[in-house]
XYZ file of C-alpha atoms in Angstrom:
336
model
C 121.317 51.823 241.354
C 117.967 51.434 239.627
C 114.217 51.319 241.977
C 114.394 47.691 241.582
C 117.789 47.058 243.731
C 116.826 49.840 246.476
C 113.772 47.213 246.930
C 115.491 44.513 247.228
C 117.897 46.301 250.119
C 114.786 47.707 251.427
C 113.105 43.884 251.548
C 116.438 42.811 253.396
C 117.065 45.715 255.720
C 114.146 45.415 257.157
C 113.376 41.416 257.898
C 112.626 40.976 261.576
C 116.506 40.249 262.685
C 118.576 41.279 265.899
C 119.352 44.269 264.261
C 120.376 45.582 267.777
C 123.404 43.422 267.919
C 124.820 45.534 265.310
C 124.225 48.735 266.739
C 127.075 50.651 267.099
C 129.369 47.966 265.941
C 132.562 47.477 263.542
C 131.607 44.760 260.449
C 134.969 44.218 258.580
C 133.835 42.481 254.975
C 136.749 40.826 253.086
C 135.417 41.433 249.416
C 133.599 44.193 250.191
C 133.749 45.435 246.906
C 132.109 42.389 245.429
C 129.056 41.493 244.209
C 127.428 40.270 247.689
C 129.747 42.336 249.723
C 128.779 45.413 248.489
C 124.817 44.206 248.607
C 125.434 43.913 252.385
C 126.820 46.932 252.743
C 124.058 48.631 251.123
C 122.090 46.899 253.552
C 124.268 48.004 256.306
C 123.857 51.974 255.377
C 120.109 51.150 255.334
C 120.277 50.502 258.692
C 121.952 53.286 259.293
C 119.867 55.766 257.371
C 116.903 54.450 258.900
C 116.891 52.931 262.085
C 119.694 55.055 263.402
C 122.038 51.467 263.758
C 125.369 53.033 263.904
C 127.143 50.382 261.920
C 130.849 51.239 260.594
C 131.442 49.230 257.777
C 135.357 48.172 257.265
C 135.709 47.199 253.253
C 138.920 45.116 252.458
C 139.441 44.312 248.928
C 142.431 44.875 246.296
C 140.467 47.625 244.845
C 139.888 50.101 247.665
C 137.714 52.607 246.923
C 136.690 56.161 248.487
C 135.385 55.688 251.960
C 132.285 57.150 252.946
C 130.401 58.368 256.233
C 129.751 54.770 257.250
C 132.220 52.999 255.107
C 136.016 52.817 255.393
C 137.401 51.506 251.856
C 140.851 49.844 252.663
C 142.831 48.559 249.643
C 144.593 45.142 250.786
C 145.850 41.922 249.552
C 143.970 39.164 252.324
C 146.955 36.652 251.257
C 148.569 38.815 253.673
C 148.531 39.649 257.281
C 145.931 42.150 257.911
C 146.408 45.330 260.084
C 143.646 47.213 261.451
C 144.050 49.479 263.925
C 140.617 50.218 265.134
C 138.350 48.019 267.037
C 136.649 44.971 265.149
C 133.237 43.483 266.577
C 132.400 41.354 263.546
C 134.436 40.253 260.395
C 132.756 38.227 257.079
C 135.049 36.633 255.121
C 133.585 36.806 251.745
C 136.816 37.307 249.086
C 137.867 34.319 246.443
C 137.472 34.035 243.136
C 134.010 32.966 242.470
C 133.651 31.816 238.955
C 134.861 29.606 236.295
C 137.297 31.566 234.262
C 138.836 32.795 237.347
C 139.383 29.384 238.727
C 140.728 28.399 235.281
C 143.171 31.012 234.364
C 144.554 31.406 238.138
C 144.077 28.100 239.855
C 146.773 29.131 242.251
C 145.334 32.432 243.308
C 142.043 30.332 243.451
C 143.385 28.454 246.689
C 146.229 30.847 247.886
C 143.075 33.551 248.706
C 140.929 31.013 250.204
C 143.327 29.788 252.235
C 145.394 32.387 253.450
C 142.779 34.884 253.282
C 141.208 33.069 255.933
C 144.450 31.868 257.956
C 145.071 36.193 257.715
C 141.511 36.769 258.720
C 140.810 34.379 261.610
C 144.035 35.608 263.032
C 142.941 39.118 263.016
C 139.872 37.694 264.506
C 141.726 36.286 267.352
C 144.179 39.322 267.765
C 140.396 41.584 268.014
C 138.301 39.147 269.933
C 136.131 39.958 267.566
C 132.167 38.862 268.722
C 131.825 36.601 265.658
C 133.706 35.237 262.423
C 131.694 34.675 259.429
C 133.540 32.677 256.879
C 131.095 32.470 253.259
C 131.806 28.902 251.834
C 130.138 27.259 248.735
C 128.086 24.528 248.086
C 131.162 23.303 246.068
C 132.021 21.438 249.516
C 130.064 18.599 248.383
C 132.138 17.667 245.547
C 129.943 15.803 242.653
C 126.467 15.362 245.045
C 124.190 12.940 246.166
C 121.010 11.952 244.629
C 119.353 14.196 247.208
C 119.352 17.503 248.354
C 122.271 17.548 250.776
C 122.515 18.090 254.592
C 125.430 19.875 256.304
C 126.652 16.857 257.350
C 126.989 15.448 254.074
C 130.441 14.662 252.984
C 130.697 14.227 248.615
C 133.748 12.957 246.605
C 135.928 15.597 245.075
C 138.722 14.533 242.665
C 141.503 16.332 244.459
C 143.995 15.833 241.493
C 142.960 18.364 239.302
C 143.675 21.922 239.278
C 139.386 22.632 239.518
C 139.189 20.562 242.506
C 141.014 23.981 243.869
C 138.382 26.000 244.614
C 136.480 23.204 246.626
C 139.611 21.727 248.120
C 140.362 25.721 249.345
C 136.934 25.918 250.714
C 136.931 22.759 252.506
C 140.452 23.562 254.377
C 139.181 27.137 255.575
C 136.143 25.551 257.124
C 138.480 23.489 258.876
C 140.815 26.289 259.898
C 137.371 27.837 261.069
C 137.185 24.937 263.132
C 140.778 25.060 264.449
C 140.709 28.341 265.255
C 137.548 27.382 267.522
C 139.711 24.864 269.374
C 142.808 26.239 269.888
C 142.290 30.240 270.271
C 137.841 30.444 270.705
C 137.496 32.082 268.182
C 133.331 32.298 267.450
C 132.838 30.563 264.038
C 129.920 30.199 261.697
C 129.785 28.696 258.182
C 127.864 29.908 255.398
C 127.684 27.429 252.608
C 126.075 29.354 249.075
C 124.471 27.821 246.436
C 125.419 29.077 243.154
C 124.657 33.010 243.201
C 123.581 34.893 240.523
C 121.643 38.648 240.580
C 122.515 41.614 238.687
C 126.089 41.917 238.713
C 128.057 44.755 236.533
C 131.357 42.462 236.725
C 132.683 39.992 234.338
C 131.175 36.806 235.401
C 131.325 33.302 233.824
C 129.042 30.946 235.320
C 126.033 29.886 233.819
C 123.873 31.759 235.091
C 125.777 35.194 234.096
C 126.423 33.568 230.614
C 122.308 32.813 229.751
C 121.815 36.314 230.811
C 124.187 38.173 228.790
C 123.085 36.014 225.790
C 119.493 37.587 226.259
C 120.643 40.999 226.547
C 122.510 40.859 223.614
C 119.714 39.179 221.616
C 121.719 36.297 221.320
C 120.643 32.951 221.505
C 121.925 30.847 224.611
C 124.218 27.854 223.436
C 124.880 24.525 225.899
C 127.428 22.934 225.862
C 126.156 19.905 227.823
C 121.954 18.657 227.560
C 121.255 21.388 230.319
C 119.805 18.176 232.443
C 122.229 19.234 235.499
C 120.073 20.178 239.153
C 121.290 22.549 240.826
C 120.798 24.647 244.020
C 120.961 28.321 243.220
C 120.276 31.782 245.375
C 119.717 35.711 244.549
C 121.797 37.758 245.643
C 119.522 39.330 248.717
C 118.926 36.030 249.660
C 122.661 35.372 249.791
C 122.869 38.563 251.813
C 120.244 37.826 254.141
C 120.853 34.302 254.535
C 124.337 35.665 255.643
C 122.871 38.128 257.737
C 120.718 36.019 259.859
C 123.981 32.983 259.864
C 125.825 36.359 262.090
C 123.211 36.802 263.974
C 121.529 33.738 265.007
C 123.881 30.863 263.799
C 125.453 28.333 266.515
C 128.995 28.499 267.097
C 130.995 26.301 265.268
C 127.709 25.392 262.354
C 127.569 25.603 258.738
C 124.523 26.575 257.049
C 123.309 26.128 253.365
C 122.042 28.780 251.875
C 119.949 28.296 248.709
C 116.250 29.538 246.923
C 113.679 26.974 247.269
C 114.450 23.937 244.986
C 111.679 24.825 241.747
C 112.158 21.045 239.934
C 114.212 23.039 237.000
C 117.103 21.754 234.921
C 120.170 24.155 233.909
C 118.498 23.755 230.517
C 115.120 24.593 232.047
C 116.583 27.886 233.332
C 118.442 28.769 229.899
C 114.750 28.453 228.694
C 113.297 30.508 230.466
C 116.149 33.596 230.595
C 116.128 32.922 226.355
C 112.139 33.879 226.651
C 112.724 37.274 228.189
C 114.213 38.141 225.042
C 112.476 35.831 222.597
C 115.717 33.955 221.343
C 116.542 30.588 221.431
C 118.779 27.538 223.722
C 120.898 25.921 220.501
C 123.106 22.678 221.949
C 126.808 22.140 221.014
C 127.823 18.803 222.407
C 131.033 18.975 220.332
C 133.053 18.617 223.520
C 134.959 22.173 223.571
C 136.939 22.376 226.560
C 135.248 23.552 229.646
C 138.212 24.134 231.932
C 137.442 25.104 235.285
C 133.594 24.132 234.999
C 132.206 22.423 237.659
C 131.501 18.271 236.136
C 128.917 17.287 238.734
C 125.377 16.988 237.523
C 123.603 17.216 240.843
C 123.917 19.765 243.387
C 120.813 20.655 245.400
C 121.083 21.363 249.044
C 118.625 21.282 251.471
C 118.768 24.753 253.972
C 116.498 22.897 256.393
C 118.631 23.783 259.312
C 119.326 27.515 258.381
C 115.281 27.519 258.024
C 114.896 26.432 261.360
C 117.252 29.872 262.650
C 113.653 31.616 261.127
C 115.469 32.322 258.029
C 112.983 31.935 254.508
C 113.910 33.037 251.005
C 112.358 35.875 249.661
C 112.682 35.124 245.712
C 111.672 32.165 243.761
C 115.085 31.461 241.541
C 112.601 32.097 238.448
C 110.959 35.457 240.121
C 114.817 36.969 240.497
C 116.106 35.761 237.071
C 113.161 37.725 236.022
C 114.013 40.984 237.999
C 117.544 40.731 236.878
C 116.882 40.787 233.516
C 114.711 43.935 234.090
C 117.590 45.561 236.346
C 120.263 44.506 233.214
C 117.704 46.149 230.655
C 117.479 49.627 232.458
C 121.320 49.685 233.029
C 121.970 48.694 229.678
C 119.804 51.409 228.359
C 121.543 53.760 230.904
């Protein structure tokens, strides 16, 4: 982990939050091993380091991994039911495939982990009375936008008949399932709805974002396949962590929250721009029509995080300030 990513858990771990309603508590993270599930958990042993919190962490993911003072690595497959023996205070629901390739090559798995995973989850919740279930949902809710940034109770057209309309369709049924579970067995809810996430991730990743950025790195120069004039919403990934966070913490029962970076009046192409400067190459355009299978086709997607702002929650990054200190955290590693 390079100085610049121990600043940005340092930036998060210490925002005026209840903390205390962690203390000594059990967080269960479905994904844990992912990009923003291991970010929280860094945050997590923070607290723990240096406030004394006493947080357990609980990491489910197919991968496992080797469990720690504070973290207990469990390998398991959230399609099915989930056994934990110990007590469970909290549990964030944060595993699905999260990017275009994935979504193309296993549109299946796309909505069999959303789905299930949270049927499997919110069950678990209800078995544990757990104190609060976080589900992470996506600003892919909205289907193809409005012509302005959009509220939580906006409601956009998806084209359900096609195998991308997956991921959204999944996401859309485990906020409802969020909802059922509310009704029938009170179980405490919250949404989080992300904007498009991007930060310095050492995973294969294909969305745009991820795809400018390796471009630079590699001295390459950043095709489009489109005229880059798409809006959308996007978020760092301690934002999407903190944003989280303070949803656990302060959210209403039963609410869904956007969570984005302040909108900064840039197109996709304006962002491929400005990632191609850190590395003095070029944006080329191939309009040629190649397929783009399991690409999102809506053009506008800002939403408005009004109501998560009003919880006390800000962003800490500009999107242009954090594509900036990615690009230095890729550099070091890559020299590493």
């Amino acid at each position: 982990m390079t100085d610049l990513e121990l600043q940005d858990i340092q930036r998060i771990a210490t925002l005026d939050y209840e903390w205390n309603k962690l203390k000594g508590k059990t967080v269960l993270i479905s994904g844990g091993t992912g990009f923003i599930g291991q970010f929280l958990i860094d945050v997590f042993k923070y607290r723990n380091k240096h406030f004394d919190n006493k947080i357990k962490v609980i990491s489910l993911s197919r991968r496992g991994g080797k469990s720690e003072s504070d973290v207990v690595y469990v390998s398991a497959d959230v399609c099915k039911p989930i056994a934990v023996a110990e007590k469970v205070d909290y549990i964030l629901h944060l595993a699905s495939n999260t990017h275009p390739k994935q979504y193309a090559a296993d549109p299946v798995g796309t909505i069999t982990t959303n789905i299930f995973g949270t049927y499997n989850l919110l069950t678990l919740a209800a078995e544990k009375k757990v104190e609060r279930f976080l589900l992470a949902s996506s600003v892919e809710i909205y289907g193809d936008g409005s012509d302005k940034p959009m509220t939580e109770d906006y409601c956009g057209y998806i084209d359900c008949n096609t195998a991308r309309a997956g991921y959204n369709e999944a996401k859309r049924l485990s906020e409802s399932l969020c909802q059922s579970f509310i009704s029938q067995y009170g179980v405490d809810c919250v949404i989080a709805r992300l904007a498009r996430c991007f930060g310095a991730d050492r995973k294969a990743d294909s969305k745009a974002m991820a795809q400018f950025m390796n471009c630079a790195l590699n001295g390459e120069n950043i095709v489009l396949k489109s005229k880059g004039e798409q809006r959308y919403s996007y978020c760092y990934v301690a934002d999407a962590a903190s944003g989280l966070i303070k949803i656990l913490l302060s959210g209403e029962k039963g609410n869904a929250y956007n969570i984005s970076a302040d909108d900064e009046n840039m197109t996709l192409g304006g962002y491929a721009e400005l990632i191609a400067g850190f590395a003095g190459t070029k944006v080329v355009f191939d309009l040629s029509g190649a397929n783009n299978q399991g690409v999102s086709k809506s053009v506008r997607a800002l939403i408005d995080t009004g109501k998560l702002k009003s919880l006390g929650w800000l962003p800490q990054y500009t999107v242009s300030d954090a594509l900036k200190k990615t690009y230095k955290i890729l550099t070091v590693n890559q020299k590493d």
